[in-house]
Short mmCIF file of N, CA and C in Angstrom, two decimals:
data_model
loop_
_atom_site.label_atom_id
_atom_site.label_comp_id
_atom_site.label_asym_id
_atom_site.label_seq_id
_atom_site.Cartn_x
_atom_site.Cartn_y
_atom_site.Cartn_z
N MET A 26 0.82 -1.18 0.00
CA MET A 26 0.00 0.00 0.00
C MET A 26 0.87 1.25 0.00
N VAL A 27 1.91 1.20 0.79
CA VAL A 27 2.83 2.34 0.82
C VAL A 27 3.52 2.47 -0.53
N ALA A 28 3.86 1.34 -1.15
CA ALA A 28 4.50 1.37 -2.47
C ALA A 28 3.61 2.05 -3.50
N ALA A 29 2.32 1.78 -3.45
CA ALA A 29 1.39 2.42 -4.39
C ALA A 29 1.38 3.93 -4.17
N GLY A 30 1.40 4.34 -2.92
CA GLY A 30 1.41 5.76 -2.60
C GLY A 30 2.69 6.46 -3.01
N LYS A 31 3.76 5.68 -3.15
CA LYS A 31 5.04 6.25 -3.56
C LYS A 31 5.24 6.14 -5.07
N GLY A 32 4.21 5.70 -5.80
CA GLY A 32 4.30 5.67 -7.25
C GLY A 32 4.85 4.39 -7.84
N ASN A 33 4.85 3.28 -7.10
CA ASN A 33 5.32 2.00 -7.62
C ASN A 33 4.46 1.61 -8.82
N VAL A 34 5.09 1.45 -9.98
CA VAL A 34 4.37 1.18 -11.22
C VAL A 34 3.63 -0.15 -11.17
N LEU A 35 4.25 -1.18 -10.61
CA LEU A 35 3.59 -2.49 -10.55
C LEU A 35 2.36 -2.45 -9.64
N ALA A 36 2.47 -1.76 -8.53
CA ALA A 36 1.32 -1.63 -7.63
C ALA A 36 0.19 -0.86 -8.32
N SER A 37 0.54 0.17 -9.04
CA SER A 37 -0.46 0.96 -9.77
C SER A 37 -1.16 0.13 -10.83
N ARG A 38 -0.41 -0.72 -11.51
CA ARG A 38 -1.00 -1.59 -12.53
C ARG A 38 -1.98 -2.57 -11.91
N LEU A 39 -1.62 -3.14 -10.76
CA LEU A 39 -2.54 -4.05 -10.07
C LEU A 39 -3.84 -3.34 -9.69
N ILE A 40 -3.72 -2.16 -9.17
CA ILE A 40 -4.90 -1.39 -8.77
C ILE A 40 -5.77 -1.08 -9.99
N HIS A 41 -5.14 -0.70 -11.08
CA HIS A 41 -5.88 -0.41 -12.31
C HIS A 41 -6.61 -1.65 -12.82
N ARG A 42 -5.93 -2.79 -12.84
CA ARG A 42 -6.56 -4.03 -13.31
C ARG A 42 -7.75 -4.42 -12.44
N ALA A 43 -7.61 -4.28 -11.14
CA ALA A 43 -8.70 -4.63 -10.23
C ALA A 43 -9.92 -3.74 -10.49
N HIS A 44 -9.67 -2.52 -10.88
CA HIS A 44 -10.77 -1.59 -11.15
C HIS A 44 -11.37 -1.83 -12.54
N ALA A 45 -10.53 -2.15 -13.51
CA ALA A 45 -10.99 -2.20 -14.91
C ALA A 45 -11.38 -3.57 -15.43
N GLU A 46 -10.86 -4.64 -14.85
CA GLU A 46 -11.09 -5.96 -15.40
C GLU A 46 -11.96 -6.84 -14.49
N PRO A 47 -13.03 -7.38 -15.05
CA PRO A 47 -13.86 -8.30 -14.26
C PRO A 47 -13.05 -9.53 -13.85
N GLY A 48 -13.27 -10.00 -12.64
CA GLY A 48 -12.56 -11.18 -12.16
C GLY A 48 -11.24 -10.88 -11.46
N TRP A 49 -10.80 -9.63 -11.48
CA TRP A 49 -9.58 -9.23 -10.78
C TRP A 49 -9.99 -8.60 -9.45
N PHE A 50 -9.39 -9.08 -8.37
CA PHE A 50 -9.73 -8.55 -7.07
C PHE A 50 -8.47 -8.24 -6.28
N LEU A 51 -8.48 -7.15 -5.58
CA LEU A 51 -7.42 -6.81 -4.63
C LEU A 51 -8.07 -6.66 -3.26
N TYR A 52 -7.38 -7.18 -2.26
CA TYR A 52 -7.87 -7.11 -0.90
C TYR A 52 -6.84 -6.39 -0.04
N ALA A 53 -7.31 -5.57 0.87
CA ALA A 53 -6.44 -4.89 1.82
C ALA A 53 -6.95 -5.21 3.22
N THR A 54 -6.10 -5.76 4.05
CA THR A 54 -6.52 -6.06 5.42
C THR A 54 -6.51 -4.78 6.26
N VAL A 55 -7.43 -4.72 7.20
CA VAL A 55 -7.54 -3.55 8.07
C VAL A 55 -6.23 -3.29 8.81
N CYS A 56 -5.60 -4.35 9.32
CA CYS A 56 -4.36 -4.17 10.07
C CYS A 56 -3.24 -3.63 9.18
N ALA A 57 -3.19 -4.09 7.93
CA ALA A 57 -2.17 -3.57 7.02
C ALA A 57 -2.46 -2.12 6.65
N LEU A 58 -3.73 -1.76 6.55
CA LEU A 58 -4.09 -0.36 6.30
C LEU A 58 -3.59 0.55 7.43
N VAL A 59 -3.78 0.10 8.66
CA VAL A 59 -3.34 0.89 9.81
C VAL A 59 -1.83 1.09 9.77
N GLU A 60 -1.09 0.00 9.54
CA GLU A 60 0.37 0.10 9.51
C GLU A 60 0.84 0.97 8.36
N ALA A 61 0.20 0.83 7.19
CA ALA A 61 0.58 1.67 6.04
C ALA A 61 0.33 3.14 6.34
N ASP A 62 -0.77 3.43 7.03
CA ASP A 62 -1.08 4.82 7.36
C ASP A 62 -0.11 5.40 8.38
N ARG A 63 0.38 4.55 9.27
CA ARG A 63 1.38 5.01 10.24
C ARG A 63 2.69 5.35 9.54
N THR A 64 3.00 4.58 8.49
CA THR A 64 4.23 4.81 7.73
C THR A 64 4.10 6.03 6.82
N ARG A 65 2.95 6.14 6.20
CA ARG A 65 2.70 7.22 5.25
C ARG A 65 1.27 7.73 5.48
N PRO A 66 1.09 8.76 6.32
CA PRO A 66 -0.24 9.26 6.65
C PRO A 66 -1.07 9.59 5.40
N GLY A 67 -2.33 9.16 5.44
CA GLY A 67 -3.24 9.38 4.32
C GLY A 67 -3.41 8.16 3.44
N THR A 68 -2.51 7.18 3.61
CA THR A 68 -2.55 5.98 2.77
C THR A 68 -3.84 5.19 2.98
N ALA A 69 -4.26 5.02 4.21
CA ALA A 69 -5.45 4.20 4.49
C ALA A 69 -6.69 4.79 3.83
N GLU A 70 -6.89 6.07 3.95
CA GLU A 70 -8.06 6.70 3.33
C GLU A 70 -8.00 6.58 1.82
N HIS A 71 -6.82 6.76 1.26
CA HIS A 71 -6.66 6.67 -0.20
C HIS A 71 -6.97 5.26 -0.69
N ILE A 72 -6.38 4.26 -0.07
CA ILE A 72 -6.58 2.87 -0.49
C ILE A 72 -8.05 2.47 -0.30
N ALA A 73 -8.64 2.84 0.83
CA ALA A 73 -10.02 2.47 1.11
C ALA A 73 -11.01 3.12 0.13
N ALA A 74 -10.64 4.24 -0.46
CA ALA A 74 -11.52 4.94 -1.40
C ALA A 74 -11.45 4.37 -2.82
N LEU A 75 -10.45 3.55 -3.10
CA LEU A 75 -10.31 3.02 -4.46
C LEU A 75 -11.38 1.97 -4.73
N PRO A 76 -12.07 2.06 -5.86
CA PRO A 76 -13.18 1.15 -6.12
C PRO A 76 -12.78 -0.30 -6.38
N GLY A 77 -11.56 -0.56 -6.76
CA GLY A 77 -11.14 -1.93 -7.07
C GLY A 77 -10.58 -2.70 -5.89
N ILE A 78 -10.62 -2.13 -4.71
CA ILE A 78 -10.01 -2.78 -3.54
C ILE A 78 -11.08 -3.08 -2.49
N ALA A 79 -11.11 -4.33 -2.06
CA ALA A 79 -12.03 -4.75 -1.00
C ALA A 79 -11.27 -4.76 0.33
N ILE A 80 -11.88 -4.23 1.35
CA ILE A 80 -11.26 -4.18 2.67
C ILE A 80 -11.63 -5.44 3.44
N VAL A 81 -10.63 -6.12 4.00
CA VAL A 81 -10.85 -7.33 4.78
C VAL A 81 -10.90 -6.95 6.25
N ASP A 82 -12.08 -7.09 6.84
CA ASP A 82 -12.27 -6.72 8.24
C ASP A 82 -11.55 -7.69 9.17
N LEU A 83 -11.35 -7.24 10.37
CA LEU A 83 -10.74 -8.06 11.41
C LEU A 83 -11.85 -8.76 12.17
N ASP A 84 -12.28 -9.92 11.65
CA ASP A 84 -13.32 -10.69 12.31
C ASP A 84 -12.70 -11.51 13.44
N LEU A 85 -13.51 -12.25 14.17
CA LEU A 85 -13.02 -12.99 15.32
C LEU A 85 -11.93 -14.01 14.96
N PRO A 86 -12.10 -14.86 13.94
CA PRO A 86 -11.02 -15.80 13.61
C PRO A 86 -9.71 -15.08 13.24
N ALA A 87 -9.82 -13.97 12.52
CA ALA A 87 -8.62 -13.21 12.17
C ALA A 87 -8.00 -12.59 13.42
N ALA A 88 -8.83 -12.06 14.31
CA ALA A 88 -8.32 -11.45 15.54
C ALA A 88 -7.58 -12.47 16.40
N LEU A 89 -8.09 -13.68 16.46
CA LEU A 89 -7.41 -14.72 17.24
C LEU A 89 -6.06 -15.07 16.62
N SER A 90 -5.99 -15.07 15.31
CA SER A 90 -4.73 -15.32 14.61
C SER A 90 -3.75 -14.18 14.86
N VAL A 91 -4.23 -12.96 14.78
CA VAL A 91 -3.40 -11.77 14.97
C VAL A 91 -2.89 -11.68 16.40
N ALA A 92 -3.71 -12.09 17.35
CA ALA A 92 -3.35 -11.98 18.77
C ALA A 92 -2.08 -12.77 19.11
N ARG A 93 -1.80 -13.82 18.35
CA ARG A 93 -0.62 -14.65 18.62
C ARG A 93 0.63 -14.16 17.90
N ALA A 94 0.51 -13.14 17.09
CA ALA A 94 1.64 -12.68 16.28
C ALA A 94 2.24 -11.40 16.85
N THR A 95 3.42 -11.08 16.40
CA THR A 95 4.06 -9.86 16.85
C THR A 95 3.75 -8.68 15.94
N THR A 96 3.52 -8.94 14.66
CA THR A 96 3.20 -7.87 13.72
C THR A 96 1.78 -8.08 13.22
N TRP A 97 0.89 -7.22 13.62
CA TRP A 97 -0.52 -7.38 13.28
C TRP A 97 -0.76 -7.34 11.78
N ALA A 98 -0.12 -6.43 11.08
CA ALA A 98 -0.35 -6.29 9.64
C ALA A 98 0.03 -7.58 8.91
N ASP A 99 1.20 -8.11 9.22
CA ASP A 99 1.64 -9.35 8.57
C ASP A 99 0.73 -10.52 8.95
N ALA A 100 0.35 -10.60 10.21
CA ALA A 100 -0.49 -11.70 10.67
C ALA A 100 -1.87 -11.66 10.01
N HIS A 101 -2.45 -10.48 9.91
CA HIS A 101 -3.78 -10.36 9.28
C HIS A 101 -3.69 -10.66 7.79
N THR A 102 -2.62 -10.20 7.15
CA THR A 102 -2.42 -10.47 5.72
C THR A 102 -2.21 -11.96 5.49
N LEU A 103 -1.40 -12.59 6.32
CA LEU A 103 -1.18 -14.04 6.20
C LEU A 103 -2.50 -14.79 6.37
N TYR A 104 -3.28 -14.40 7.36
CA TYR A 104 -4.59 -15.04 7.59
C TYR A 104 -5.49 -14.88 6.36
N ALA A 105 -5.55 -13.67 5.82
CA ALA A 105 -6.43 -13.39 4.67
C ALA A 105 -5.97 -14.11 3.40
N ALA A 106 -4.69 -14.43 3.29
CA ALA A 106 -4.17 -15.10 2.10
C ALA A 106 -4.35 -16.61 2.12
N GLN A 107 -4.78 -17.15 3.24
CA GLN A 107 -4.98 -18.60 3.35
C GLN A 107 -6.20 -19.02 2.53
N PRO A 108 -6.22 -20.25 2.04
CA PRO A 108 -7.40 -20.73 1.30
C PRO A 108 -8.67 -20.62 2.16
N SER A 109 -9.76 -20.31 1.49
CA SER A 109 -11.06 -20.17 2.15
C SER A 109 -12.14 -20.59 1.16
N PRO A 110 -13.37 -20.72 1.61
CA PRO A 110 -14.44 -21.07 0.65
C PRO A 110 -14.55 -20.07 -0.50
N ASP A 111 -14.31 -18.79 -0.21
CA ASP A 111 -14.38 -17.76 -1.26
C ASP A 111 -13.19 -17.82 -2.21
N ARG A 112 -12.03 -18.19 -1.67
CA ARG A 112 -10.80 -18.27 -2.46
C ARG A 112 -10.11 -19.60 -2.17
N PRO A 113 -10.56 -20.69 -2.82
CA PRO A 113 -10.02 -22.03 -2.52
C PRO A 113 -8.51 -22.15 -2.73
N ASP A 114 -7.95 -21.34 -3.61
CA ASP A 114 -6.50 -21.38 -3.84
C ASP A 114 -5.75 -20.39 -2.96
N GLY A 115 -6.47 -19.66 -2.15
CA GLY A 115 -5.83 -18.64 -1.31
C GLY A 115 -5.53 -17.40 -2.13
N GLY A 116 -4.88 -16.46 -1.50
CA GLY A 116 -4.53 -15.21 -2.17
C GLY A 116 -3.05 -15.12 -2.42
N VAL A 117 -2.68 -14.16 -3.22
CA VAL A 117 -1.27 -13.86 -3.50
C VAL A 117 -0.97 -12.53 -2.80
N ILE A 118 0.11 -12.50 -2.06
CA ILE A 118 0.49 -11.28 -1.34
C ILE A 118 1.41 -10.46 -2.23
N ALA A 119 0.94 -9.28 -2.62
CA ALA A 119 1.75 -8.35 -3.41
C ALA A 119 2.55 -7.50 -2.42
N THR A 120 3.87 -7.51 -2.55
CA THR A 120 4.72 -6.88 -1.54
C THR A 120 6.04 -6.39 -2.12
N THR A 121 6.60 -5.40 -1.49
CA THR A 121 7.96 -4.98 -1.83
C THR A 121 8.96 -5.62 -0.86
N LYS A 122 8.44 -6.41 0.08
CA LYS A 122 9.29 -7.08 1.07
C LYS A 122 9.04 -8.59 1.02
N ALA A 123 9.35 -9.19 -0.13
CA ALA A 123 9.08 -10.62 -0.33
C ALA A 123 9.81 -11.49 0.68
N HIS A 124 10.97 -11.04 1.16
CA HIS A 124 11.74 -11.82 2.15
C HIS A 124 10.95 -12.06 3.44
N THR A 125 10.01 -11.17 3.75
CA THR A 125 9.18 -11.31 4.94
C THR A 125 8.36 -12.60 4.91
N TRP A 126 8.02 -13.05 3.72
CA TRP A 126 7.10 -14.18 3.56
C TRP A 126 7.80 -15.50 3.29
N LYS A 127 9.14 -15.50 3.25
CA LYS A 127 9.86 -16.76 3.04
C LYS A 127 9.52 -17.75 4.14
N GLY A 128 9.25 -18.98 3.72
CA GLY A 128 8.92 -20.02 4.68
C GLY A 128 7.46 -20.05 5.10
N GLN A 129 6.68 -19.07 4.64
CA GLN A 129 5.26 -19.03 4.96
C GLN A 129 4.47 -19.75 3.85
N PRO A 130 3.32 -20.32 4.17
CA PRO A 130 2.54 -21.06 3.18
C PRO A 130 1.68 -20.15 2.30
N VAL A 131 2.33 -19.16 1.67
CA VAL A 131 1.62 -18.24 0.79
C VAL A 131 2.42 -17.99 -0.48
N ARG A 132 1.70 -17.54 -1.49
CA ARG A 132 2.35 -17.12 -2.74
C ARG A 132 2.54 -15.61 -2.67
N THR A 133 3.64 -15.15 -3.26
CA THR A 133 3.90 -13.70 -3.26
C THR A 133 4.14 -13.20 -4.67
N LEU A 134 3.90 -11.92 -4.84
CA LEU A 134 4.23 -11.20 -6.05
C LEU A 134 5.13 -10.07 -5.62
N ASP A 135 6.39 -10.14 -6.02
CA ASP A 135 7.38 -9.15 -5.61
C ASP A 135 7.22 -7.89 -6.43
N LEU A 136 6.89 -6.78 -5.77
CA LEU A 136 6.70 -5.49 -6.43
C LEU A 136 7.94 -4.62 -6.35
N SER A 137 9.05 -5.19 -5.90
CA SER A 137 10.29 -4.41 -5.78
C SER A 137 10.72 -3.89 -7.14
N PRO A 138 11.17 -2.64 -7.16
CA PRO A 138 11.63 -2.06 -8.44
C PRO A 138 12.91 -2.73 -8.93
#
């Protein structure tokens, strides 16, 4: 999210595709929005206002997962990327910090320039 706010071309393309193409979805977890806004004020409001992005609330199962972690944003994102009835294959985490997800049971898309 911070990368998009700083003009990352790959992040911008993902956001555009989610808005313009049927079947493309981007999800932003509430905890990641908070952390992004702390890093770059205004990011949360900007991301939440974009029509192609769905906000993933912190429901009880997610909160229990987050409670055991040290970084809420990463824990909520990891939880949201797991397979579910809505997304049987799980999600792909788009990130500029792919090393953060090494060893985790998720797929990543490295947005590093």
